[in-house]
Tab-separated table of C-alpha atoms in Angstrom:
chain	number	residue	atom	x	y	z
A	1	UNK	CA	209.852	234.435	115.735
A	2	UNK	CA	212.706	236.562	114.861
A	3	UNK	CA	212.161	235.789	111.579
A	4	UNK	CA	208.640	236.932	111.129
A	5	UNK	CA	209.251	240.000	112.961
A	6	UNK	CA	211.252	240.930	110.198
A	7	UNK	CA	208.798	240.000	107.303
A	8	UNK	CA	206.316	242.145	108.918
A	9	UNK	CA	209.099	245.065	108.557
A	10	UNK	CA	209.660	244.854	104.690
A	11	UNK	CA	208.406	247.292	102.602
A	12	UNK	CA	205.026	246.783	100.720
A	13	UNK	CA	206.801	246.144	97.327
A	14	UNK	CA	209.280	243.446	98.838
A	15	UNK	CA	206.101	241.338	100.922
A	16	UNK	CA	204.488	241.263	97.238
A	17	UNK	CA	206.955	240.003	95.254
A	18	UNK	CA	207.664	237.150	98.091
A	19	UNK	CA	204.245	236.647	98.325
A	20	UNK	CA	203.957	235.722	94.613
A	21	UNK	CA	207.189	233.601	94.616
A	22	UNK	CA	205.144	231.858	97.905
A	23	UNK	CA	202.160	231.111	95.644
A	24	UNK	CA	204.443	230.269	92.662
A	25	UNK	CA	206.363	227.409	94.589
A	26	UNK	CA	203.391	225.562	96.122
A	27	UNK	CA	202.044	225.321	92.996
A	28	UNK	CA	204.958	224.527	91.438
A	29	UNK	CA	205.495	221.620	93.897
A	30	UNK	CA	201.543	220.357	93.873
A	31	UNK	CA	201.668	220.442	89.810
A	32	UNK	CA	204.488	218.257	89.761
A	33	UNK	CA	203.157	215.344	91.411
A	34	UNK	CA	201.613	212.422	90.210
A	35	UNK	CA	197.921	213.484	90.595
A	36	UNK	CA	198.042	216.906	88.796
A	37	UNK	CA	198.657	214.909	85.599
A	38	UNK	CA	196.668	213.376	83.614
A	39	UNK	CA	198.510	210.058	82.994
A	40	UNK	CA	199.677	210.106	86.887
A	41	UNK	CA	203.293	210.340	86.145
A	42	UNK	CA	205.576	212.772	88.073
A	43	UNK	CA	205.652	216.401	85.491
A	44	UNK	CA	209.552	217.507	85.618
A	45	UNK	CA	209.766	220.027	88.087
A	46	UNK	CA	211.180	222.878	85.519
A	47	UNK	CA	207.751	222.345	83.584
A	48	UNK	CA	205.824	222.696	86.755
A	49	UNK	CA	207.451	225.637	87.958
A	50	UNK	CA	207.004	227.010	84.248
A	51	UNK	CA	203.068	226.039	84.513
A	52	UNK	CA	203.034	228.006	87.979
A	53	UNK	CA	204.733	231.062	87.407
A	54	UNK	CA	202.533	231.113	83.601
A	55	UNK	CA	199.512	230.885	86.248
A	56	UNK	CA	200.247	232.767	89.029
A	57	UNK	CA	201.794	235.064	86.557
A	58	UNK	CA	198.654	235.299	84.174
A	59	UNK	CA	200.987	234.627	80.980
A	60	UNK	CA	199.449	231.883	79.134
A	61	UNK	CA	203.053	230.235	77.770
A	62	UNK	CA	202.806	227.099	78.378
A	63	UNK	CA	205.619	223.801	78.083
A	64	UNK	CA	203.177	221.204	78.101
A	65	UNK	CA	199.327	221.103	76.554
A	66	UNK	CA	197.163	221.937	79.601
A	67	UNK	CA	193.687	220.402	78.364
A	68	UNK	CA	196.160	216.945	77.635
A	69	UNK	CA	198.933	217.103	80.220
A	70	UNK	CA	197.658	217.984	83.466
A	71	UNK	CA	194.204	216.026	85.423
A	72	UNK	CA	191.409	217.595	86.215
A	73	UNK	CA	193.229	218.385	90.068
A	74	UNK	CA	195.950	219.969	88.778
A	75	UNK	CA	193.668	222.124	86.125
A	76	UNK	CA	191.816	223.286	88.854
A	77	UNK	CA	195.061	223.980	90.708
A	78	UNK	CA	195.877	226.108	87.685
A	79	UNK	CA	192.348	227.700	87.661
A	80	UNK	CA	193.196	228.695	91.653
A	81	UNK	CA	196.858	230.037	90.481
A	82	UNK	CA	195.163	232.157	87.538
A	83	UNK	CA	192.126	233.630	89.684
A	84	UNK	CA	194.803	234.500	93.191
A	85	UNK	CA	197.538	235.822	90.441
A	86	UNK	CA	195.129	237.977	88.652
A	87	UNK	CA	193.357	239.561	91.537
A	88	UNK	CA	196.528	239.587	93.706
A	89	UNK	CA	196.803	237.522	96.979
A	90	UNK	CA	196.695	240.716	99.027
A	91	UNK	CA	193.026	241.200	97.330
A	92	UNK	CA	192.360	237.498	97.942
A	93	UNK	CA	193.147	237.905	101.652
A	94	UNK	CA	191.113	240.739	102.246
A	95	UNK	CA	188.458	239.372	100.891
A	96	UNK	CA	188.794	236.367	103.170
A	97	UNK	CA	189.286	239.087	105.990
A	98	UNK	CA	185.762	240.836	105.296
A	99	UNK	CA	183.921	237.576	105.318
A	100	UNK	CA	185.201	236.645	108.608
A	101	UNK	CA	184.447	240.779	109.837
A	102	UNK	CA	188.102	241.210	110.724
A	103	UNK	CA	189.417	244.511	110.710
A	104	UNK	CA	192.371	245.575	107.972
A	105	UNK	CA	194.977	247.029	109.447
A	106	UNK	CA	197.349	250.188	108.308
A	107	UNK	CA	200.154	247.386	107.131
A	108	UNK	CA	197.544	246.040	104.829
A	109	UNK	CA	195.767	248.886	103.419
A	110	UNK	CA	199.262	249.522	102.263
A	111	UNK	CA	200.618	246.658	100.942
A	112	UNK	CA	196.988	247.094	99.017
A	113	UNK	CA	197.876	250.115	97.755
A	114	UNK	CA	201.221	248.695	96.214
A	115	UNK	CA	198.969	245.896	94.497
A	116	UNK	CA	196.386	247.978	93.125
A	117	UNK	CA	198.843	250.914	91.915
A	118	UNK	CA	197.141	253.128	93.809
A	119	UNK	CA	198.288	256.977	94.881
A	120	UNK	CA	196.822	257.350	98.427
A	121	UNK	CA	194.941	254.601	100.867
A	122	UNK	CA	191.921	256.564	100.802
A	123	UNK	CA	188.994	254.355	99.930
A	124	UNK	CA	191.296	251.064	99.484
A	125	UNK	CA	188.887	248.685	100.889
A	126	UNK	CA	185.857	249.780	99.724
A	127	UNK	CA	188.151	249.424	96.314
A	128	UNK	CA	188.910	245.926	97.386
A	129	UNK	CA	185.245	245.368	97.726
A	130	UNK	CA	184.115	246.771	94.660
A	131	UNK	CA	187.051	244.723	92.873
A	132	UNK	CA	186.008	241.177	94.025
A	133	UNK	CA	182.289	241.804	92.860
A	134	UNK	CA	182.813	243.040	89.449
A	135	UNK	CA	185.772	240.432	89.043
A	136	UNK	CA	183.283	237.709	90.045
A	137	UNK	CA	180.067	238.872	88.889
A	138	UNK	CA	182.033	239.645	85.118
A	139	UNK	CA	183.390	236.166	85.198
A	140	UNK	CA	179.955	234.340	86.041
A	141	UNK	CA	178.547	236.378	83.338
A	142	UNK	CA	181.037	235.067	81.016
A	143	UNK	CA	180.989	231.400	82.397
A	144	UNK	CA	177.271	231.032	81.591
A	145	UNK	CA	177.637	232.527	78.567
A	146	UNK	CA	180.503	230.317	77.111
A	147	UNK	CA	178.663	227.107	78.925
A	148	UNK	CA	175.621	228.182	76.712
A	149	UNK	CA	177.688	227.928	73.808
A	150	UNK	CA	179.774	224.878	73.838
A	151	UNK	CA	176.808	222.704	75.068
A	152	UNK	CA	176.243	222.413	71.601
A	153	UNK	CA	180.101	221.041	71.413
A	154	UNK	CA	180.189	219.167	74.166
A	155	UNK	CA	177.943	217.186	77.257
A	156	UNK	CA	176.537	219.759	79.239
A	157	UNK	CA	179.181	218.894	82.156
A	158	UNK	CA	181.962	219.237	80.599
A	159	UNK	CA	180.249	223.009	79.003
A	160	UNK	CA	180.341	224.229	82.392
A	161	UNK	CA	183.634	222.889	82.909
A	162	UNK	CA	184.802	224.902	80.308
A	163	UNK	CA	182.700	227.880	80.689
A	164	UNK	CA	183.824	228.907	84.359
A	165	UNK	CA	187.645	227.666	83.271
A	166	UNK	CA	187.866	229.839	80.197
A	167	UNK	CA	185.930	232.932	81.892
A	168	UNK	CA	188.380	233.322	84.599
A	169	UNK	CA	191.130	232.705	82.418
A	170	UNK	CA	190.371	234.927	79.703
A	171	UNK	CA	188.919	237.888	82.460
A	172	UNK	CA	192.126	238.090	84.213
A	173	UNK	CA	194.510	237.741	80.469
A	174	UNK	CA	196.022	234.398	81.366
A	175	UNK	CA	194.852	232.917	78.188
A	176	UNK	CA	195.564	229.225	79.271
A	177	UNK	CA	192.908	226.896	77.640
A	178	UNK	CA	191.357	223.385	77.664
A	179	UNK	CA	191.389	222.194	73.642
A	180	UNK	CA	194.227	220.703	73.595
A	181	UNK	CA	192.300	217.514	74.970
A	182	UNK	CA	190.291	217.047	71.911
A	183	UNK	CA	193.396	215.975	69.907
A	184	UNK	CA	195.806	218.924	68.817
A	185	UNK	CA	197.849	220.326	71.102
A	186	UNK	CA	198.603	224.701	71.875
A	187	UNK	CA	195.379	224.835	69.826
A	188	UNK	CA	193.879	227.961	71.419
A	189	UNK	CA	190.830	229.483	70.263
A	190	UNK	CA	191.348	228.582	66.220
A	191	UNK	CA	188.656	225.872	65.726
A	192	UNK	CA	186.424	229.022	66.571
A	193	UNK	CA	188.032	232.008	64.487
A	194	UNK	CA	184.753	232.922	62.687
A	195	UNK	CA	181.869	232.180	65.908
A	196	UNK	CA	180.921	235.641	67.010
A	197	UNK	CA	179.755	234.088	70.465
A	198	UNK	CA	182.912	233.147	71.369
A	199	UNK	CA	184.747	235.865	70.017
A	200	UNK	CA	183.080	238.306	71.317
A	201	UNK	CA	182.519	237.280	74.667
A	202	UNK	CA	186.140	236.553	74.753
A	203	UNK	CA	186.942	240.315	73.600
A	204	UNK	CA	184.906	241.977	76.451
A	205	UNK	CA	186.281	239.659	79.046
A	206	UNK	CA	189.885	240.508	78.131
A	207	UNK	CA	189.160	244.142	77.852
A	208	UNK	CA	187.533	244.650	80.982
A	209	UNK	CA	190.120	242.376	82.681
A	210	UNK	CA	192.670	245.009	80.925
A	211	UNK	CA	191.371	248.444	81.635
A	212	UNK	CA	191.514	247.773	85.498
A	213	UNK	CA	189.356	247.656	87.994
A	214	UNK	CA	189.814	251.254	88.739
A	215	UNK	CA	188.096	252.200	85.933
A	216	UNK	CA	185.591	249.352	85.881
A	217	UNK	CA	184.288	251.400	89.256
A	218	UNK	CA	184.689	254.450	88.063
A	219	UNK	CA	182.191	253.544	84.794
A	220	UNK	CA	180.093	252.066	87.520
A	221	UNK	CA	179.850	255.245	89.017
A	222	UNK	CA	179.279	257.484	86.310
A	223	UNK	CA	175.315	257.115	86.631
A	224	UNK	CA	175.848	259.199	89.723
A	225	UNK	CA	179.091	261.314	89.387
A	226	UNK	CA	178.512	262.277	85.794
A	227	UNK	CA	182.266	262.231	85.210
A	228	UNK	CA	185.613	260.320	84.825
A	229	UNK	CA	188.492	260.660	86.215
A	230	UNK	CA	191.642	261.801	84.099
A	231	UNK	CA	192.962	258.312	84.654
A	232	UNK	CA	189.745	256.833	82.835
A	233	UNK	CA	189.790	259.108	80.365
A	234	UNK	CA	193.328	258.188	79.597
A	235	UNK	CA	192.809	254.660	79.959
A	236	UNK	CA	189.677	254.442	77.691
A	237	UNK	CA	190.771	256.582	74.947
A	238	UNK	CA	194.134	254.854	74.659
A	239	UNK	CA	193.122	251.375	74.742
A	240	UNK	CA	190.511	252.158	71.984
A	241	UNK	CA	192.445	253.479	69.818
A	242	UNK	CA	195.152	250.743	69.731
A	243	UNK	CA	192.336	248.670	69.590
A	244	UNK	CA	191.396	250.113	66.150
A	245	UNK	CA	194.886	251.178	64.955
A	246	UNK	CA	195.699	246.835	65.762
A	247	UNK	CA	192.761	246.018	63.940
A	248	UNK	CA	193.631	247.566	61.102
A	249	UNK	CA	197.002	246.705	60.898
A	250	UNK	CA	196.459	243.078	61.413
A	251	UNK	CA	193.417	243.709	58.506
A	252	UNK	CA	195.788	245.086	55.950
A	253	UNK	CA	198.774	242.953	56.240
A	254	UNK	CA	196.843	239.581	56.659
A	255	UNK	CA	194.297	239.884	54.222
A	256	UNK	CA	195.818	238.041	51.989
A	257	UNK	CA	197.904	235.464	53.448
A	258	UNK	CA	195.862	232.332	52.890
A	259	UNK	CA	197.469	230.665	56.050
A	260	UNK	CA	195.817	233.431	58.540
A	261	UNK	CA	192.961	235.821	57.050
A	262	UNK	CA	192.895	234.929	53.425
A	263	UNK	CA	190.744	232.003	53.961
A	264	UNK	CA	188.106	233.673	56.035
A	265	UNK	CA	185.022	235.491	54.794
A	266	UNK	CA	184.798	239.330	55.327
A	267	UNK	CA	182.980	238.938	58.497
A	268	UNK	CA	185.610	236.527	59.667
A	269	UNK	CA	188.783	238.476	58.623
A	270	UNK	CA	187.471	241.837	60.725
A	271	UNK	CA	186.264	239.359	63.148
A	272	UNK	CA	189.459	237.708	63.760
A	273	UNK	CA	191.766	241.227	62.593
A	274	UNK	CA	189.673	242.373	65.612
A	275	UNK	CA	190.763	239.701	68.481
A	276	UNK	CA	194.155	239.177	67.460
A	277	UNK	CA	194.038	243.176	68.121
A	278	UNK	CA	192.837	242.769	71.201
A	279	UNK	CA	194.103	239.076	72.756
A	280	UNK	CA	198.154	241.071	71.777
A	281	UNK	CA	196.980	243.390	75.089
A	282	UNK	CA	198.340	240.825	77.408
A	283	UNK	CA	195.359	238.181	76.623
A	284	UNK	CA	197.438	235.032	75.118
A	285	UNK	CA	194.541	233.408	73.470
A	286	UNK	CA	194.178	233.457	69.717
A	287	UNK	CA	191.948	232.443	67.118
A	288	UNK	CA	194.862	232.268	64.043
A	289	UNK	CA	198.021	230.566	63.287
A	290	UNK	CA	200.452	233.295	65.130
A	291	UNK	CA	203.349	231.370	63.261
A	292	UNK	CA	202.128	231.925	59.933
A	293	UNK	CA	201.593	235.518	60.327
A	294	UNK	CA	203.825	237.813	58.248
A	295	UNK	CA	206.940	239.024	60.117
A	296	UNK	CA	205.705	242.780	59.873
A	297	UNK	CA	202.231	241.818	61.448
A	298	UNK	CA	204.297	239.972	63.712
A	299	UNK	CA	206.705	242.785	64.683
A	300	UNK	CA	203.759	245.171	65.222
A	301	UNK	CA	202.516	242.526	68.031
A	302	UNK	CA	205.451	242.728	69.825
A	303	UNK	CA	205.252	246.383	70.281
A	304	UNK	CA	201.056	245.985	71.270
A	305	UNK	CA	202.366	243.751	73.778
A	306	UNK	CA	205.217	245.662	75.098
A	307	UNK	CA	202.303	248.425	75.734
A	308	UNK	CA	200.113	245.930	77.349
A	309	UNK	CA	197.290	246.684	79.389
A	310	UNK	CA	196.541	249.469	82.341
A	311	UNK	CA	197.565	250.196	85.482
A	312	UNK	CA	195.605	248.115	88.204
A	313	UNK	CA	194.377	245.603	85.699
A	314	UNK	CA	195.487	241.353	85.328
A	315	UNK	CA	197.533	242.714	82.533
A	316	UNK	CA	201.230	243.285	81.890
A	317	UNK	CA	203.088	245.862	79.603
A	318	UNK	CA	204.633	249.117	80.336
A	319	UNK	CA	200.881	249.724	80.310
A	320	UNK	CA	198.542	251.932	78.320
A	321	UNK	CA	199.089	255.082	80.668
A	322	UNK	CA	202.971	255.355	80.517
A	323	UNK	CA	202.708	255.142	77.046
A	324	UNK	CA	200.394	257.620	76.564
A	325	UNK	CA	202.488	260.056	78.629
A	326	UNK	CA	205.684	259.285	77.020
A	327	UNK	CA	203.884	259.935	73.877
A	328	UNK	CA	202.212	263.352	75.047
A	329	UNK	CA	205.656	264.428	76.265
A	330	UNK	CA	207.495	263.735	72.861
A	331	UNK	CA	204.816	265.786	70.975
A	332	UNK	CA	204.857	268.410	73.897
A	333	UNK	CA	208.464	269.095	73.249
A	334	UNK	CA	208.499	268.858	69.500
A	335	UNK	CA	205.899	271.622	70.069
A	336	UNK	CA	208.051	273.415	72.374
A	337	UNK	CA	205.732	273.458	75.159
A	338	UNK	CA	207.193	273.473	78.816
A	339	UNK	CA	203.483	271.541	80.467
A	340	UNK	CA	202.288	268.262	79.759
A	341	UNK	CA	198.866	268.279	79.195
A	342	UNK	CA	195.979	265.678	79.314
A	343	UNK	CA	192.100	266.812	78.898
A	344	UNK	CA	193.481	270.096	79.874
A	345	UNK	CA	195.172	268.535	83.091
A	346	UNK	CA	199.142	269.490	83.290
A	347	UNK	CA	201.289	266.171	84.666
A	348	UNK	CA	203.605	266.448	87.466
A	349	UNK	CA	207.143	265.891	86.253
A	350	UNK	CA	207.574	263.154	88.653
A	351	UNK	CA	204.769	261.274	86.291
A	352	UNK	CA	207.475	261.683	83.606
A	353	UNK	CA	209.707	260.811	85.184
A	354	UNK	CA	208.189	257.568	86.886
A	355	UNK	CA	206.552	257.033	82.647
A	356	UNK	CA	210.471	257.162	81.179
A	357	UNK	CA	211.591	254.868	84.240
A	358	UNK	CA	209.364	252.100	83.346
A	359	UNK	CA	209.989	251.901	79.918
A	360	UNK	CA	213.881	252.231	79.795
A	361	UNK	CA	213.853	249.342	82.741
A	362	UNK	CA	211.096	247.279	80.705
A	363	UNK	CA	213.092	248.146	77.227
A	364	UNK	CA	216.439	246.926	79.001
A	365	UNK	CA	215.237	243.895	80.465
A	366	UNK	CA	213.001	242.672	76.843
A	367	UNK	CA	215.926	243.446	75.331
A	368	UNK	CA	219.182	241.854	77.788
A	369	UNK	CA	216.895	238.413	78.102
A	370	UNK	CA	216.527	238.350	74.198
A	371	UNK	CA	220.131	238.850	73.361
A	372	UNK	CA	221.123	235.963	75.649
A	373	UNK	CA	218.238	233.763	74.722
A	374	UNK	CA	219.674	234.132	70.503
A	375	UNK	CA	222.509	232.641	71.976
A	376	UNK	CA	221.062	229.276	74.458
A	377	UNK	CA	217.853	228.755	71.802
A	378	UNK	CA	218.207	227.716	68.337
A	379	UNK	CA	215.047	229.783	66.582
A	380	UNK	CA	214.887	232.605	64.499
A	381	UNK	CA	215.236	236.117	66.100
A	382	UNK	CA	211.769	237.346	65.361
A	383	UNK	CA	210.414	233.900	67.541
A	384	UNK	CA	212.734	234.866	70.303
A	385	UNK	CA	211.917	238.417	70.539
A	386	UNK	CA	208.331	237.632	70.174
A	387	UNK	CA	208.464	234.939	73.396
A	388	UNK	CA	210.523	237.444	75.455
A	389	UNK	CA	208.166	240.332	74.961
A	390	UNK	CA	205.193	238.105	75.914
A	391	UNK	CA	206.829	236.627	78.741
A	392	UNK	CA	207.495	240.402	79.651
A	393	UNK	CA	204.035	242.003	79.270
A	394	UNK	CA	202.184	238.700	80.484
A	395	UNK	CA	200.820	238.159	76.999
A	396	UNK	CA	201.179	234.990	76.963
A	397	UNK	CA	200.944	234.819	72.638
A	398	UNK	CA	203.429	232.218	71.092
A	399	UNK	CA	205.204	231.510	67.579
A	400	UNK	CA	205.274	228.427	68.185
A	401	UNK	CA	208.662	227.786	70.464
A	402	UNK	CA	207.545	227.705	73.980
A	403	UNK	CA	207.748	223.382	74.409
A	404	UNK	CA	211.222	223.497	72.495
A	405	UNK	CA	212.804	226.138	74.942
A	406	UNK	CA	216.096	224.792	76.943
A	407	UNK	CA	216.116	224.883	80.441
A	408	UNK	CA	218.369	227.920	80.521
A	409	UNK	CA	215.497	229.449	78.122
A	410	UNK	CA	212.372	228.212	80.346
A	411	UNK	CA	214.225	229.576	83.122
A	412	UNK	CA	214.987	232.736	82.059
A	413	UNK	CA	211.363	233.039	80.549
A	414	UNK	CA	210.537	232.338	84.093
A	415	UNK	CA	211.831	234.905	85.862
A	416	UNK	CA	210.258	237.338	82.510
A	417	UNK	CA	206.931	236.305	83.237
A	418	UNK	CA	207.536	236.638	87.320
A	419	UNK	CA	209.068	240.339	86.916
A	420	UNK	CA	206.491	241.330	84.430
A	421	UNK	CA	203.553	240.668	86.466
A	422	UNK	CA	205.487	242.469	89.668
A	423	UNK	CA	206.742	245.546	87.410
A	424	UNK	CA	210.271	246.034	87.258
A	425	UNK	CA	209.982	249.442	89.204
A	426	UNK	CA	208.008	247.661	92.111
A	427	UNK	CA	210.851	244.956	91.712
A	428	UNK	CA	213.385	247.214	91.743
A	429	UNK	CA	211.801	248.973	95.250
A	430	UNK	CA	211.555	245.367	96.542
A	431	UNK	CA	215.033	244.768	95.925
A	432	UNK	CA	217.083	248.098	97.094
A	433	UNK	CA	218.285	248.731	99.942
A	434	UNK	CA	217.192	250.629	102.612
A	435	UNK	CA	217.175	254.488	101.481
A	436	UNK	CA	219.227	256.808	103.992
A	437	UNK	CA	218.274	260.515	103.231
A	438	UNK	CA	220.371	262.414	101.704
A	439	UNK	CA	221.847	265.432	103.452
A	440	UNK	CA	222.975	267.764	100.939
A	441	UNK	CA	222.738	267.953	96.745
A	442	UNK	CA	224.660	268.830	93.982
A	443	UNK	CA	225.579	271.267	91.791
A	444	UNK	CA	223.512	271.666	89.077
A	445	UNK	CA	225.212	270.692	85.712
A	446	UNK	CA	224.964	271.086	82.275
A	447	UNK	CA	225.005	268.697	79.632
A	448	UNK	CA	224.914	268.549	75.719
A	449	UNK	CA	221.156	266.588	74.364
A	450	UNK	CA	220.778	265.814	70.981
């Protein structure tokens, strides 16, 4: 009793991150029994935890095939993983909450307002609420739509199947797909680089999965408000224009190698320059060869991923909005401007601050896990980088050397995928130890920059 007295005393940052690693291990122990594969076999338990955490996690790396390797059970356990990862179990449990009319308490509306990023409590439920039915109705949209499709591929069952997999999968970035069954393993979305159906559909689901549900509602709401908030504005314009600037890149390097673009029509290279642009925000699906991409194109992906999606989305990354204001503030001082501004909005310093926190944590981290794996992993260092940074941002994108990783490696991708979906700031909160205020401050001093 003792014991949950003191749960219900930890900080909002330390009851998510235990709630995740909750979710992560009873997955991890239902995958690895005999009935979540699909030849009934026991899966080693380092590969189920891996398939968990990927889930839970929304990554997409995977060890084993999971259209060949795991039953339809533990699929669906996967599905379950994906869907209470990508919304967050504290959404998850509200919504369970509403339906049975039971009042959320002050504990909760906080913890909620860890999960969803959020500055204040004010109007957190009525978030929550607006969350689960654009997350659901999006998704059915999607599911139909990709049923429609592949019933042309496939019995009409099995469309479905795939459909409602593949929409919640692809909505909330995971990436994880179901073709591996049909004969080639890790084979992603490639037998359909050039079908605009699929493509596209695919594209919108990750993107709206990726701006956040924050500013899904607050496009919602436009009709009526007749504005955005700075957030949105932020948000929108930043994740088009790495959209484009991705596109292009991808375009220009990769028109020419015949093992990616080369062999594809014109409508089929900007097609496919297009998702590869978009998938790098944290998605994990992809519709060419990632392998035989050229090492620039391949570079640039790791530092779209490392960006990754926004704040209060399924995504991962220092996200779209810290590198926006990291951006602003390097031209702001080359300018020699005291005031960050945004559509003529000036940014607390303590946004800065918070913006250069994240990214010197998230830099450290991508770049401590990388060194170490060079040294327990026999690949190239491009490979390595390239897995670390997805692991990182939730990505979930692969050269090719997820299956061959040692356990040291899958472990230490692991914990990547685990503190990338958290945030290392929230993990860092969750982790500290109680703060005692400080009674008096320092000197000011100077210091030499530059």
């Amino acid at each position: 009793m003792q014991f949950f007295k003191r749960i219900f005393k930890w900080s909002p940052p330390r009851i998510l991150a235990a709630g995740f690693a909750l979710i992560i291990l009873c997955g991890s122990v239902l995958l690895s029994l005999p009935f979540a594969s699909s030849n009934g076999s026991f899966t080693p338990y380092i590969d189920a935890l891996f398939t968990a955490t990927t889930s839970t996690c929304v990554t997409g790396l995977v060890t084993v095939d999971t259209g060949s390797h795991w039953s339809v059970a533990g699929q669906v356990i996967i599905l379950i993983l994906i869907q209470l990862g990508g919304l967050g179990f504290m959404t998850m449990a509200t919504l369970f909450a509403l339906v049975l009319r039971k009042r959320i308490l002050l504990r909760e509306r906080l913890i909620l307002q860890e999960a969803l990023n959020q500055n204040s409590m004010e109007g957190i439920v009525r978030l929550i609420r607006k969350v689960i039915t654009y997350a659901l109705t999006i998704e059915l949209a999607g599911a139909v739509l990709f049923a429609v499709r592949w019933s042309f591929d496939m019995p009409i069952g099995k469309a479905i199947y795939f459909g409602l997999f593949h929409a919640v999968s692809f909505f909330n970035n995971a990436g994880i797909d179901l073709f591996g069954q049909f004969g080639v393993p890790f084979i992603s979305l490639t037998g359909y680089a050039d079908d605009p159906l699929v493509n596209i559909v695919t594209m919108l689901l990750i993107i709206l999965g990726g701006i956040g549900f924050i500013v899904i509602a607050d496009v919602m709401d436009y009709r009526s408000t007749k504005r955005l908030s700075l957030h949105s504005k932020v948000v929108l314009s930043t994740t088009a224009a790495l959209i484009v600037v991705g596109t292009l890149v991808v375009f220009i390097f990769e028109f020419s190698n015949t093992k990616t673009l080369g062999s594809l029509h014109w409508g089929g290279k900007i097609l496919a320059s297009f998702f590869q642009s978009v998938t790098t925000r944290t998605a994990g699906a992809n519709t060419v060869d990632l392998a035989s991409l050229r090492q620039a194109t391949q570079f640039f992906m790791v530092i779209l991923m490392f960006i990754g999606a926004s704040p209060g989305s399924t995504g991962g990354g220092i996200k779209t909005t810290t590198f926006t204001v990291l951006a602003v503030a390097v031209l702001s001082m080359i300018r020699g401007k005291e005031d960050i501004v945004l559509f003529r909005f000036r940014l607390a310093q303590e946004r800065i601050n918070k913006a250069l926190t994240i990214t010197m944590l998230s830099l450290t981290l991508v770049i401590i896990v990388t060194m170490i794996l060079t040294t327990t992993e026999d690949q190239a260092f491009i490979k390595i980088l390239f897995e670390t940074t997805s692991a990182f941002a939730t990505v979930g994108l692969t050269l090719g050397i997820t299956p061959e990783l040692t356990t040291i490696g899958k472990t230490l991708i692991i914990l990547m995928m685990f503190v990338g979906r958290l945030g290392p700031l929230t993990l860092a909160y969750a982790l500290r130890p109680r703060q005692e205020r400080a009674l008096f401050r320092y000197p000011e001093g100077k210091i030499t920059i530059g």
